Short mmCIF file of C-alpha atoms and ligand atoms in Angstrom, two decimals:
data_model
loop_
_atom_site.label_atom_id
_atom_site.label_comp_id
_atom_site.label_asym_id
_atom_site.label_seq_id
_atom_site.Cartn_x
_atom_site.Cartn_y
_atom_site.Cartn_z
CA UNK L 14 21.13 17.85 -9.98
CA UNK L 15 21.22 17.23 -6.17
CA UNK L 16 19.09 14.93 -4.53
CA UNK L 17 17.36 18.07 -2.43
CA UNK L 18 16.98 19.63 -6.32
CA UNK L 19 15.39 16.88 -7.09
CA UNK L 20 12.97 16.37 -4.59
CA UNK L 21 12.53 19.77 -4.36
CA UNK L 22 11.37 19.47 -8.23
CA UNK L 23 9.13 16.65 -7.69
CA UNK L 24 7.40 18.29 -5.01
CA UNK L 25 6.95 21.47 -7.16
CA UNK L 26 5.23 19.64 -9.79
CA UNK L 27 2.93 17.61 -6.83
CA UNK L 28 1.93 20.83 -5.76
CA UNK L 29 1.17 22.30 -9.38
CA UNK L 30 -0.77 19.32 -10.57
CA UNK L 31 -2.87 19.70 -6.72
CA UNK L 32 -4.17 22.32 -6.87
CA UNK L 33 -7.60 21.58 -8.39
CA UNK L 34 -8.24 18.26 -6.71
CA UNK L 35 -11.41 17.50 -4.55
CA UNK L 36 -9.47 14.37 -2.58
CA UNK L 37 -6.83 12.20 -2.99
CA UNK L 38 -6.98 8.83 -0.74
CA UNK L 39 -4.28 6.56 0.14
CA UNK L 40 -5.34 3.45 0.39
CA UNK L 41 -2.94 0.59 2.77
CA UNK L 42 -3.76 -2.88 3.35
CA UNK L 43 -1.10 -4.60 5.00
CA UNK L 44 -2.68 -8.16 4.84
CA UNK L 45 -3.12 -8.22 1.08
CA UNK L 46 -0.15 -6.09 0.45
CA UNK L 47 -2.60 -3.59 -0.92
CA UNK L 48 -0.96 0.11 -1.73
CA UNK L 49 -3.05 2.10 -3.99
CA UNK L 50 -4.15 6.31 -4.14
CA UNK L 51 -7.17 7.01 -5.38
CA UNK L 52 -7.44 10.92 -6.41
CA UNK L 53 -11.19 12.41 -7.32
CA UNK L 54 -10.30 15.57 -9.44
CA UNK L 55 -14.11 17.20 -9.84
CA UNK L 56 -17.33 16.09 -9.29
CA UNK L 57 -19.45 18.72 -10.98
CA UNK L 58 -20.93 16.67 -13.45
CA UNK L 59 -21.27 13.43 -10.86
CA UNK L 60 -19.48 10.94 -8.54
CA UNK L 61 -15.67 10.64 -10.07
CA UNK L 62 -15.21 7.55 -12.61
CA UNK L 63 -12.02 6.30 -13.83
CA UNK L 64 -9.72 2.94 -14.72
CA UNK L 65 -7.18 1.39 -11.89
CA UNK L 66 -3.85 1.34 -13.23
CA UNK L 67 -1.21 -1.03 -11.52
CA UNK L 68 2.19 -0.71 -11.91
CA UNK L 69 5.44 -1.37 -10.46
CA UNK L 70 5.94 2.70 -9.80
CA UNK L 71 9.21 3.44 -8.79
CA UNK L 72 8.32 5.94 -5.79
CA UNK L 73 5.08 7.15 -4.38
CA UNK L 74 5.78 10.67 -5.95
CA UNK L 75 5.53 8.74 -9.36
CA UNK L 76 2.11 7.09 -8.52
CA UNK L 77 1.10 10.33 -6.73
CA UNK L 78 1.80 12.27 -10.21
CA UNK L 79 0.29 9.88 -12.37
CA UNK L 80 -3.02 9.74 -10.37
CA UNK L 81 -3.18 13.39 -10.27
CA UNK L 82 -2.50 13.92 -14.03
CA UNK L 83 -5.08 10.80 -15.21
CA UNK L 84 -7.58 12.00 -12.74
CA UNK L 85 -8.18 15.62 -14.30
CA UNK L 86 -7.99 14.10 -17.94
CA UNK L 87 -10.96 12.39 -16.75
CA UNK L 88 -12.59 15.36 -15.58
CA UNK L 89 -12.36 16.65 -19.53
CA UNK L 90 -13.03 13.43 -20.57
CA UNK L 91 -16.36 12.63 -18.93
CA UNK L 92 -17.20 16.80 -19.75
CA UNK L 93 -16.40 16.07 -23.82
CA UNK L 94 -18.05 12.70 -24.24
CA UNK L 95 -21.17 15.07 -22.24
CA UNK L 96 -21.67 11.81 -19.40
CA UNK L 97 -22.88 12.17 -15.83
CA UNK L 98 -19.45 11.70 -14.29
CA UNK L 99 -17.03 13.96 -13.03
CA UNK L 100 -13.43 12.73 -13.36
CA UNK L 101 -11.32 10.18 -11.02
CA UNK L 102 -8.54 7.49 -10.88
CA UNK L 103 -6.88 4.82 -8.93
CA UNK L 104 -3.48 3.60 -9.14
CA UNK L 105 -2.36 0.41 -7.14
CA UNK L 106 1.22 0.81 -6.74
CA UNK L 107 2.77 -3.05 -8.00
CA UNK L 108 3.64 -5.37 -10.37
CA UNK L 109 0.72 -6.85 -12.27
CA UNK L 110 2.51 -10.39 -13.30
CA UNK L 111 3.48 -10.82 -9.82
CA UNK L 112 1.50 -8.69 -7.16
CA UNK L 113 -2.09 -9.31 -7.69
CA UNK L 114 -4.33 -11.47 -5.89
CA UNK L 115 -7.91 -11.85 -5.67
CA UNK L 116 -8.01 -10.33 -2.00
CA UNK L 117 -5.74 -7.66 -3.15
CA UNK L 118 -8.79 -6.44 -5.35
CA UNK L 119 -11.31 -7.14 -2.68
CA UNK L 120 -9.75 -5.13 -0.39
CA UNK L 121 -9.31 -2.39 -3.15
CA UNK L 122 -13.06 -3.13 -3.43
CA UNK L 123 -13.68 -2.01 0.13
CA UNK L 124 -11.72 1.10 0.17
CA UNK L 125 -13.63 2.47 -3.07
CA UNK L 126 -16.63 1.81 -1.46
CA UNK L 127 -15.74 3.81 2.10
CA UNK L 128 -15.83 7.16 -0.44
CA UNK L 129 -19.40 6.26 -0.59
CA UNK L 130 -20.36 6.31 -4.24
CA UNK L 131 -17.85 9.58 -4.68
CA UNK L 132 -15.94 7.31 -7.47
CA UNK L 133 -16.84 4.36 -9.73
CA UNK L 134 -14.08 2.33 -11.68
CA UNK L 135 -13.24 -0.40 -13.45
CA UNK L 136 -10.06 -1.73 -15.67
CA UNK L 137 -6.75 0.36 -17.21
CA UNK L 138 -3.28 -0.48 -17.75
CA UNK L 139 -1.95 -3.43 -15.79
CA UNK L 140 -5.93 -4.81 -14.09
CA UNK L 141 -8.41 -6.69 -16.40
CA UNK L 142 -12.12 -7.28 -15.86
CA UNK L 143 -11.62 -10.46 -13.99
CA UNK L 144 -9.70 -8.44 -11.10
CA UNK L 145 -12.91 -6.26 -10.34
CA UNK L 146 -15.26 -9.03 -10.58
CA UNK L 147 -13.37 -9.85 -6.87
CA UNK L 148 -13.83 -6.02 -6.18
CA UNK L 149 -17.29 -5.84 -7.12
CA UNK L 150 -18.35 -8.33 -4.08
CA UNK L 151 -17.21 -5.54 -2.34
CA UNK L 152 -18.61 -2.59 -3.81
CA UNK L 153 -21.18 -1.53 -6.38
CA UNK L 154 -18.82 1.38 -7.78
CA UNK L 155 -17.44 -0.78 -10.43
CA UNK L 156 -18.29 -1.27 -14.10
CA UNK L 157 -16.83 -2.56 -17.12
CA UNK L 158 -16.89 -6.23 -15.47
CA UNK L 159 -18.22 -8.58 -17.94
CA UNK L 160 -21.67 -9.19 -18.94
CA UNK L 161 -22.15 -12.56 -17.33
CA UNK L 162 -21.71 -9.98 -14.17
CA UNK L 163 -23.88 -7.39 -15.19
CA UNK L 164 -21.07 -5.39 -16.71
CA UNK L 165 -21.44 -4.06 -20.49
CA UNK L 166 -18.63 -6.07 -21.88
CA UNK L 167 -15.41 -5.17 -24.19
CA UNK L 168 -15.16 -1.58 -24.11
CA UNK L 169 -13.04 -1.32 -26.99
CA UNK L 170 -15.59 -1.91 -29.42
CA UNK L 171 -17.51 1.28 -28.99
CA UNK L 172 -13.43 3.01 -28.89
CA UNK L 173 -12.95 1.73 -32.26
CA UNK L 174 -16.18 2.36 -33.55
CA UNK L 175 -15.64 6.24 -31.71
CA UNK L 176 -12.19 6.20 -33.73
CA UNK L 177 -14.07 5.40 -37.07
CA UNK L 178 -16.68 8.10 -36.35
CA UNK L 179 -13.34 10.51 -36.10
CA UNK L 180 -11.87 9.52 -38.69
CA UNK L 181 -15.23 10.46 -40.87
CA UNK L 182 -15.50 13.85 -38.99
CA UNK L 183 -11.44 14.44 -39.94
CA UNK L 184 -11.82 13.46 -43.63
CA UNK L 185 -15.11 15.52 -44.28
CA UNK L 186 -12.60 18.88 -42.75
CA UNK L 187 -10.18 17.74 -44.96
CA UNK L 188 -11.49 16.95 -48.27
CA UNK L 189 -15.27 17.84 -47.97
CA UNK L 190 -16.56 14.33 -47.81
CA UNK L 191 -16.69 12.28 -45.02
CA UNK L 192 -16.31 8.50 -47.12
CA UNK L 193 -13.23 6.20 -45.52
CA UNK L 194 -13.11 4.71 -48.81
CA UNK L 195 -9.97 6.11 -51.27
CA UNK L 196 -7.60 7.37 -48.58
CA UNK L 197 -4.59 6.03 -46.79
CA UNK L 198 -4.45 5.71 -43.32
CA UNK L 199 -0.76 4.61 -40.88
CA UNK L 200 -2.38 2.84 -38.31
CA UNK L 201 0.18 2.27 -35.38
CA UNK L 202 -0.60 -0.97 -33.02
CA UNK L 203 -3.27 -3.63 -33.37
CA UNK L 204 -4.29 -4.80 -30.49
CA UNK L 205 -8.06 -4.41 -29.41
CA UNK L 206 -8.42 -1.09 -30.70
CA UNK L 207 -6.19 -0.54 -33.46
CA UNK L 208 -7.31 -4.59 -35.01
CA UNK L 209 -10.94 -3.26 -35.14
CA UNK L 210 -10.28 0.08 -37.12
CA UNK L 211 -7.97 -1.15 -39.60
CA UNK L 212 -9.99 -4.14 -40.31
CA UNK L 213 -12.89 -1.80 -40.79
CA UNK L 214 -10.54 0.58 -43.02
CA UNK L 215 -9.40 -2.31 -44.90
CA UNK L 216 -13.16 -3.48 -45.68
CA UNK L 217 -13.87 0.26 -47.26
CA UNK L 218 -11.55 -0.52 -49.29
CA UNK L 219 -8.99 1.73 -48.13
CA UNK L 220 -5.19 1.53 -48.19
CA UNK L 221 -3.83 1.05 -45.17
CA UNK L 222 -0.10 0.95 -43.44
CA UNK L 223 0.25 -0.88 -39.68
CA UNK L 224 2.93 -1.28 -37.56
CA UNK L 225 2.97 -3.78 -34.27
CA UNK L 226 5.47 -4.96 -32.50
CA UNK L 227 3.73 -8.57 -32.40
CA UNK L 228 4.01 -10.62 -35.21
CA UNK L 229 0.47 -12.85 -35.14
CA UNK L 230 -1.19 -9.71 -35.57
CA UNK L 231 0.54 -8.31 -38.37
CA UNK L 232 0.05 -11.75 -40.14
CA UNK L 233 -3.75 -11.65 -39.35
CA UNK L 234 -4.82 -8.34 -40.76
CA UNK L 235 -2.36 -9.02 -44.07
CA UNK L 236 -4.49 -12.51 -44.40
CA UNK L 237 -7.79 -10.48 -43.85
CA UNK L 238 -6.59 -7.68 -46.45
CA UNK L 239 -6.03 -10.79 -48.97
CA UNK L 240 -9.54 -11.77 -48.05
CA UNK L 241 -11.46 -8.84 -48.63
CA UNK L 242 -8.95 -7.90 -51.91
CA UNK L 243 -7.41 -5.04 -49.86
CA UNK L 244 -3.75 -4.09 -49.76
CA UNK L 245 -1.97 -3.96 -46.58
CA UNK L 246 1.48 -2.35 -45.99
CA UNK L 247 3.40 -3.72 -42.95
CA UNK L 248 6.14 -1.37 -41.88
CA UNK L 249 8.70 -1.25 -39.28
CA UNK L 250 7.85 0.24 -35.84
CA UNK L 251 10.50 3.63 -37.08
CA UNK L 252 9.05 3.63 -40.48
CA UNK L 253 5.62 4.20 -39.04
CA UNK L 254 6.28 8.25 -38.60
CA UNK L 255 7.53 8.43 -41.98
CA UNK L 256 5.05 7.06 -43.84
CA UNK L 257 3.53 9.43 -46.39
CA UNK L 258 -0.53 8.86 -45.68
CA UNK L 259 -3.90 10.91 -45.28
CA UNK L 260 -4.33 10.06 -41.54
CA UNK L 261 -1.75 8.73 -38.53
CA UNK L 262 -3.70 6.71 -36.30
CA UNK L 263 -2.02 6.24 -32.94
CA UNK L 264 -3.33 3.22 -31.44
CA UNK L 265 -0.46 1.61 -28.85
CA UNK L 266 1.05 3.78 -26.53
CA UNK L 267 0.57 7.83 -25.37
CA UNK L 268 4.15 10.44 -26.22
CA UNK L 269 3.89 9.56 -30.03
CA UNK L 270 4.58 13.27 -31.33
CA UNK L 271 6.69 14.47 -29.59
CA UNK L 272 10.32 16.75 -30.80
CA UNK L 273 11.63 13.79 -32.90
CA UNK L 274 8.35 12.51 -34.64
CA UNK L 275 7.36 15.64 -35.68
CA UNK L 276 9.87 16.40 -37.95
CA UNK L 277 8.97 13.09 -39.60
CA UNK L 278 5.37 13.31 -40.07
CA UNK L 279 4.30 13.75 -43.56
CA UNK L 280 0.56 13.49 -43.05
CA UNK L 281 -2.38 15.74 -43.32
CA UNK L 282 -4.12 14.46 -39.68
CA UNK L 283 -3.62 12.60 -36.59
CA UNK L 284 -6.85 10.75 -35.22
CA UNK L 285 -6.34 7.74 -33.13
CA UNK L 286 -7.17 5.94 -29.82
CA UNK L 287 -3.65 6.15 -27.53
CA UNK L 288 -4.11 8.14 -24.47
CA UNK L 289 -1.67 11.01 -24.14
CA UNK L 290 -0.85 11.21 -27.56
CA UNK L 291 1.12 14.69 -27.42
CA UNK L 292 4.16 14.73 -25.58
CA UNK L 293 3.39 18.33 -24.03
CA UNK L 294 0.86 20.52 -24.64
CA UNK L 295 2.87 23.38 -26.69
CA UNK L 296 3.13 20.27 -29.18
CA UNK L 297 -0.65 21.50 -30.71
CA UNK L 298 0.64 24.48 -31.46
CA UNK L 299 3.76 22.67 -33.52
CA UNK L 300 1.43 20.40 -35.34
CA UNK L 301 -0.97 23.70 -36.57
CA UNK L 302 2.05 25.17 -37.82
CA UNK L 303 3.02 22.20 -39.97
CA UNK L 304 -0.65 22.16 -41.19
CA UNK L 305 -1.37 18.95 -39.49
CA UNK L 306 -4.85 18.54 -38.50
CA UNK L 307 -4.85 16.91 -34.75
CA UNK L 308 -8.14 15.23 -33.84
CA UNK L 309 -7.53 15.58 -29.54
CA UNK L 310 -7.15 12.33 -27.96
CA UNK L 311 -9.95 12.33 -25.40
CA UNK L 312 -12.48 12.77 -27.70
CA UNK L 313 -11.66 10.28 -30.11
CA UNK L 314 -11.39 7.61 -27.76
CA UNK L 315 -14.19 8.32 -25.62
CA UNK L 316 -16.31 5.50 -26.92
CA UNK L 317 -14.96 3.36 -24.02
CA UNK L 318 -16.09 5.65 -21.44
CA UNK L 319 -19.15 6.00 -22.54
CA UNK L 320 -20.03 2.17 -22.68
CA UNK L 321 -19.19 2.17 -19.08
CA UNK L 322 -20.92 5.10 -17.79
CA UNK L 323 -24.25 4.00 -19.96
CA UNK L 324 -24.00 1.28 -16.68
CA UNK L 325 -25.43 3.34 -14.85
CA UNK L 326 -28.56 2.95 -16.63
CA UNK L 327 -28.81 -0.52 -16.87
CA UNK L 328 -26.54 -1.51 -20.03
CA UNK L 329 -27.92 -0.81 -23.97
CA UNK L 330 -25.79 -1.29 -26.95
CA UNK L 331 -28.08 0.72 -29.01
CA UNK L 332 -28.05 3.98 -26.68
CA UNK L 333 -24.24 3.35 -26.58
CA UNK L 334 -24.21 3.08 -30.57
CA UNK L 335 -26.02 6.25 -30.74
CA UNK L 336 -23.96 8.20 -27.65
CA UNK L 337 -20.78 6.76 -29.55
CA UNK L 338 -22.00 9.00 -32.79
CA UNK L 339 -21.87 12.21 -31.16
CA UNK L 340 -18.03 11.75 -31.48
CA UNK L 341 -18.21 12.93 -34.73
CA UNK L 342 -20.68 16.49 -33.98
CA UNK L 343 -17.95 16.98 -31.05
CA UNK L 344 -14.99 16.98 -33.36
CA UNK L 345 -16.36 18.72 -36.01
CA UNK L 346 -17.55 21.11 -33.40
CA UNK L 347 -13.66 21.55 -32.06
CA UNK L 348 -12.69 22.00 -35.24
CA UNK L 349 -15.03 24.62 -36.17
CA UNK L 350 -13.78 26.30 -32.94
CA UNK L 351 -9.99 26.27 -33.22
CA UNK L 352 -10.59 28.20 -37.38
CA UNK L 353 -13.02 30.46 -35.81
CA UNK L 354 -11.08 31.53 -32.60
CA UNK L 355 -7.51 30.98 -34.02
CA UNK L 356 -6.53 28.59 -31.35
CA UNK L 357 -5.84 24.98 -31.56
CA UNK L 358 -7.84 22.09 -31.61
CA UNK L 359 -6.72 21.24 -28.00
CA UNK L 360 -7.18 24.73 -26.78
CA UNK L 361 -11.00 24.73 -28.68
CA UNK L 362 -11.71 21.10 -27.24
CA UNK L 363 -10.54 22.30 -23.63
CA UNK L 364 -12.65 25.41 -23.64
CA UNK L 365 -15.45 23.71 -24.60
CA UNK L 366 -15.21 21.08 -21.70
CA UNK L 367 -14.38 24.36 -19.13
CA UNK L 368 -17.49 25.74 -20.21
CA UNK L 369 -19.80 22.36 -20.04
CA UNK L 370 -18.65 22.32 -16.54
CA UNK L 371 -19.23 25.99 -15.89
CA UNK L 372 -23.01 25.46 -16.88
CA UNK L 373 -23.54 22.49 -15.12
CA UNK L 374 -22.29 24.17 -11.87
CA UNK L 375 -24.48 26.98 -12.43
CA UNK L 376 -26.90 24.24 -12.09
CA UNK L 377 -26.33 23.45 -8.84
CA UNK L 378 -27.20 27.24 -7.60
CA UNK L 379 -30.59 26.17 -6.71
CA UNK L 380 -31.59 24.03 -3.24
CA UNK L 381 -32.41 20.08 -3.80
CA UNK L 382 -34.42 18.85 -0.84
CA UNK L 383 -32.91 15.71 -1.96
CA UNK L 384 -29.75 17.69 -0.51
CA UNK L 385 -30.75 18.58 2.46
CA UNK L 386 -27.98 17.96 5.20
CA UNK L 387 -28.67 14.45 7.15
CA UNK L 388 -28.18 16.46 10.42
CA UNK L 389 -31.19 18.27 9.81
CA UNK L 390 -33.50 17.22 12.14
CA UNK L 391 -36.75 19.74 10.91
CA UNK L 392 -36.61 16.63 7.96
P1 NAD Z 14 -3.79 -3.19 -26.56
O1 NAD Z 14 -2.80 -3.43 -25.49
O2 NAD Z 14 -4.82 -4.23 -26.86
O3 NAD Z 14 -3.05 -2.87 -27.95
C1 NAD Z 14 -1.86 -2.17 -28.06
C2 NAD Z 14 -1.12 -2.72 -29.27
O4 NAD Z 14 0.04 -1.91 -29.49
C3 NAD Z 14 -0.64 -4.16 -29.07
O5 NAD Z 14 -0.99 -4.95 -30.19
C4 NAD Z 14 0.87 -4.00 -28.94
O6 NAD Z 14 1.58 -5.13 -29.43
C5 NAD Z 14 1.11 -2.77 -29.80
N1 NAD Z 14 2.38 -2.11 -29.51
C6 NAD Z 14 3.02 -1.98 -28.33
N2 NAD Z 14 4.19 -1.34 -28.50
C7 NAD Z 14 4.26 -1.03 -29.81
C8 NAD Z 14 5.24 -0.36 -30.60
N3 NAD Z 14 6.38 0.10 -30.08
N4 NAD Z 14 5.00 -0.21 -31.92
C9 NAD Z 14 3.86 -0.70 -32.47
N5 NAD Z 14 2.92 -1.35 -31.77
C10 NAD Z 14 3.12 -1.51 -30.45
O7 NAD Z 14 -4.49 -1.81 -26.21
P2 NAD Z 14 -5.87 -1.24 -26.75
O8 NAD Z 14 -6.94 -1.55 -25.79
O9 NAD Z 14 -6.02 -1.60 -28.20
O10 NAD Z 14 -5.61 0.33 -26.63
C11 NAD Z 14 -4.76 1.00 -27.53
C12 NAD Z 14 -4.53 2.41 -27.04
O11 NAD Z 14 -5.80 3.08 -26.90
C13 NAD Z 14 -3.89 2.50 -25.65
O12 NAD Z 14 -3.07 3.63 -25.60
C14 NAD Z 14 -5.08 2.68 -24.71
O13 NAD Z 14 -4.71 3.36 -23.52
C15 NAD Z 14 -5.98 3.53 -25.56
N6 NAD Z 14 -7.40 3.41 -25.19
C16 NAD Z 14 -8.02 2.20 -25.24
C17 NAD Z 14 -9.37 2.10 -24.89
C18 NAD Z 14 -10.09 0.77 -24.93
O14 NAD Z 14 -11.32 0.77 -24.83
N7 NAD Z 14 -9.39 -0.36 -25.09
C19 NAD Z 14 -10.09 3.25 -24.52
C20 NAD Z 14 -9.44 4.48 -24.50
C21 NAD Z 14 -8.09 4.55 -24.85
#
């Protein structure tokens, strides 16, 4: 393919993936070495929210893409886990382990807050919570910073505890009875997420398989299995797809079924945390045919999102507890969906979110005075 194909091709897809965006901001500070975009896909529901990703893209059509893409999965997102936030991301384009400094994130600080309050964020791939405590002394548009900051603290206990309520929702479709106990589960990565469910698995009583590419962790959830009198499988990071078990529970990286794993898979489910779990779309389709019942992604792992947007009310683990639940009605809802309408559980979860959005718009039909234009002088 020629270079003028290629760009040609990239520019295609930029186009495709704009067309539904509200703004996209690029954001240049030359003193800090500060390049990030920041794209705000819709704000029906409320100002944009979304994690700042950095990493070392290797163009600004890469960063460009990624923004667009992560900012309307937000948009669905925010609309399944029913928060007041319409969807939005940043990306700062640069190597985490090298590139960051605390200015670099106060200046990021500054340009989220020029967009006014249109977009709240916080940590993703590549930026931890100590980075935005520097860019919250710049803006108030950021949550998820620790507690000792006013923040609401590790978001990935309310994602695991989102990924157990899943789990229950999956198991009562597939065997009539929602109990964790008694089933085996091939849990892929333990790191915050995937350590919390498979300990939890383990303490039902359940028999679980994990995979991680890091050692100490592997070691620590066979020594907790001992513990609690629960076998635990350890299998290769290959052996993983293979591995004949109730429930796949993707919790490392997004892509996982894709055209090779597939063929592999010789489970009756897929629930799990990873973002971007399918490699394409079409892939829902392929996993309905092979009788594989595919809990979507952005529900399952909403529990995160909806720590941080509970921020905006002032921080409350037991309103996040309860807000986590509803995980479980929305799945079982989506699932009820896809049998009754013949479509997949992707297809159900994304009409559903299409038409939350739909009826909140309709909302807006009639006049706030709260809304009144700030030129309007009869005020
Ligand atoms: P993490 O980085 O703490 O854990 C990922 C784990 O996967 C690590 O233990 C890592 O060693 C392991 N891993 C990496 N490559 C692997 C491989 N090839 N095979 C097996 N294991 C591998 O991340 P996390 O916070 O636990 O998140 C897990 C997934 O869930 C990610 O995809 C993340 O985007 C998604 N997610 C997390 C949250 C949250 O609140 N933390 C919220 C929503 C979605």
């Amino acid at each position: 393919m020629s270079l003028l194909e290629r760009s040609m091709g990239i520019q295609t897809e930029l186009y495709a993936n704009f067309t539904e965006h509200e703004q996209v901001v690029f954001c240049n500070d030359r003193q800090t070495g500060l390049k990030a975009i920041i794209a705000i896909h819709d704000t029906t529901l409320g100002p944009a929210l979304g994690g700042c990703r950095m990493r070392p893209y290797s163009s600004i059509e890469e960063a460009v893409n990624d923004v667009l893409r992560l900012s309307k999965g937000m948009t669905y997102k925010c609309a399944a886990a029913d928060v007041d936030f319409g969807g939005g991301k940043a990306v700062i384009i640069g190597d985490p382990a090298k590139d960051k400094s605390p200015e670099m994130f106060r200046a990021f600080g500054r340009f989220v807050d020029s967009l006014n309050g249109r977009f709240y964020t916080g940590t993703d791939m590549g930026t931890t919570m100590n980075d935005f405590i520097y860019a919250s002394k710049e803006t108030n548009c950021i949550v998820g910073v620790p507690e000792a900051y006013g923040g609401s603290g590790d978001s990935s206990i309310p994602t695991a505890q989102g990924v157990i309520y899943g789990l229950k929702a999956t198991n009562n479709v597939l065997f009539g009875d929602e109990t964790l106990t008694n089933r085996t589960y091939a849990i892929q990565g333990l790191g915050k997420v995937g350590y919390k469910v498979a300990e939890r698995l383990a303490m039902e009583g359940a028999e679980i398989y994990v995979t991680d590419i890091d050692e100490t962790v592997l070691q620590k959830i066979k020594e907790r299995g001992n513990e609690l009198g629960t076998k635990v499988n350890v299998v290769t990071n290959k052996e993983i797809y293979r591995v004949k078990a109730d429930i796949y529970i993707p919790c490392a990286f997004g892509g996982v079924i894709n055209d090779e794993t597939i063929e592999q898979f010789e489970i009756k489910a897929i629930v799990g945390s990873a973002n971007n779990q399918l490699s394409y779309e079409k892939m829902a389709e392929r996993l309905q045919e092979k009788g594989i019942l595919y809990a979507p992604d952005y529900i399952v792992n909403s529990g995160g999102l909806i720590q941080v947007a509970d921020e905006l009310y002032g921080p409350n683990k037991e309103r996040i507890i309860a807000k986590t639940k509803s995980i479980y009605t929305s799945l079982l809802e989506v699932f009820e969906k896809s049998v009754s309408e013949q479509m997949t559980t992707v297809e159900a979860a994304n009409r559903l979110c299409k038409k939350r959005l739909e009826d909140r718009a309709r909302l807006n039909r009639f006049f706030l005075q709260s809304r009144r234009p700030k030129w309007d002088i009869r005020r």
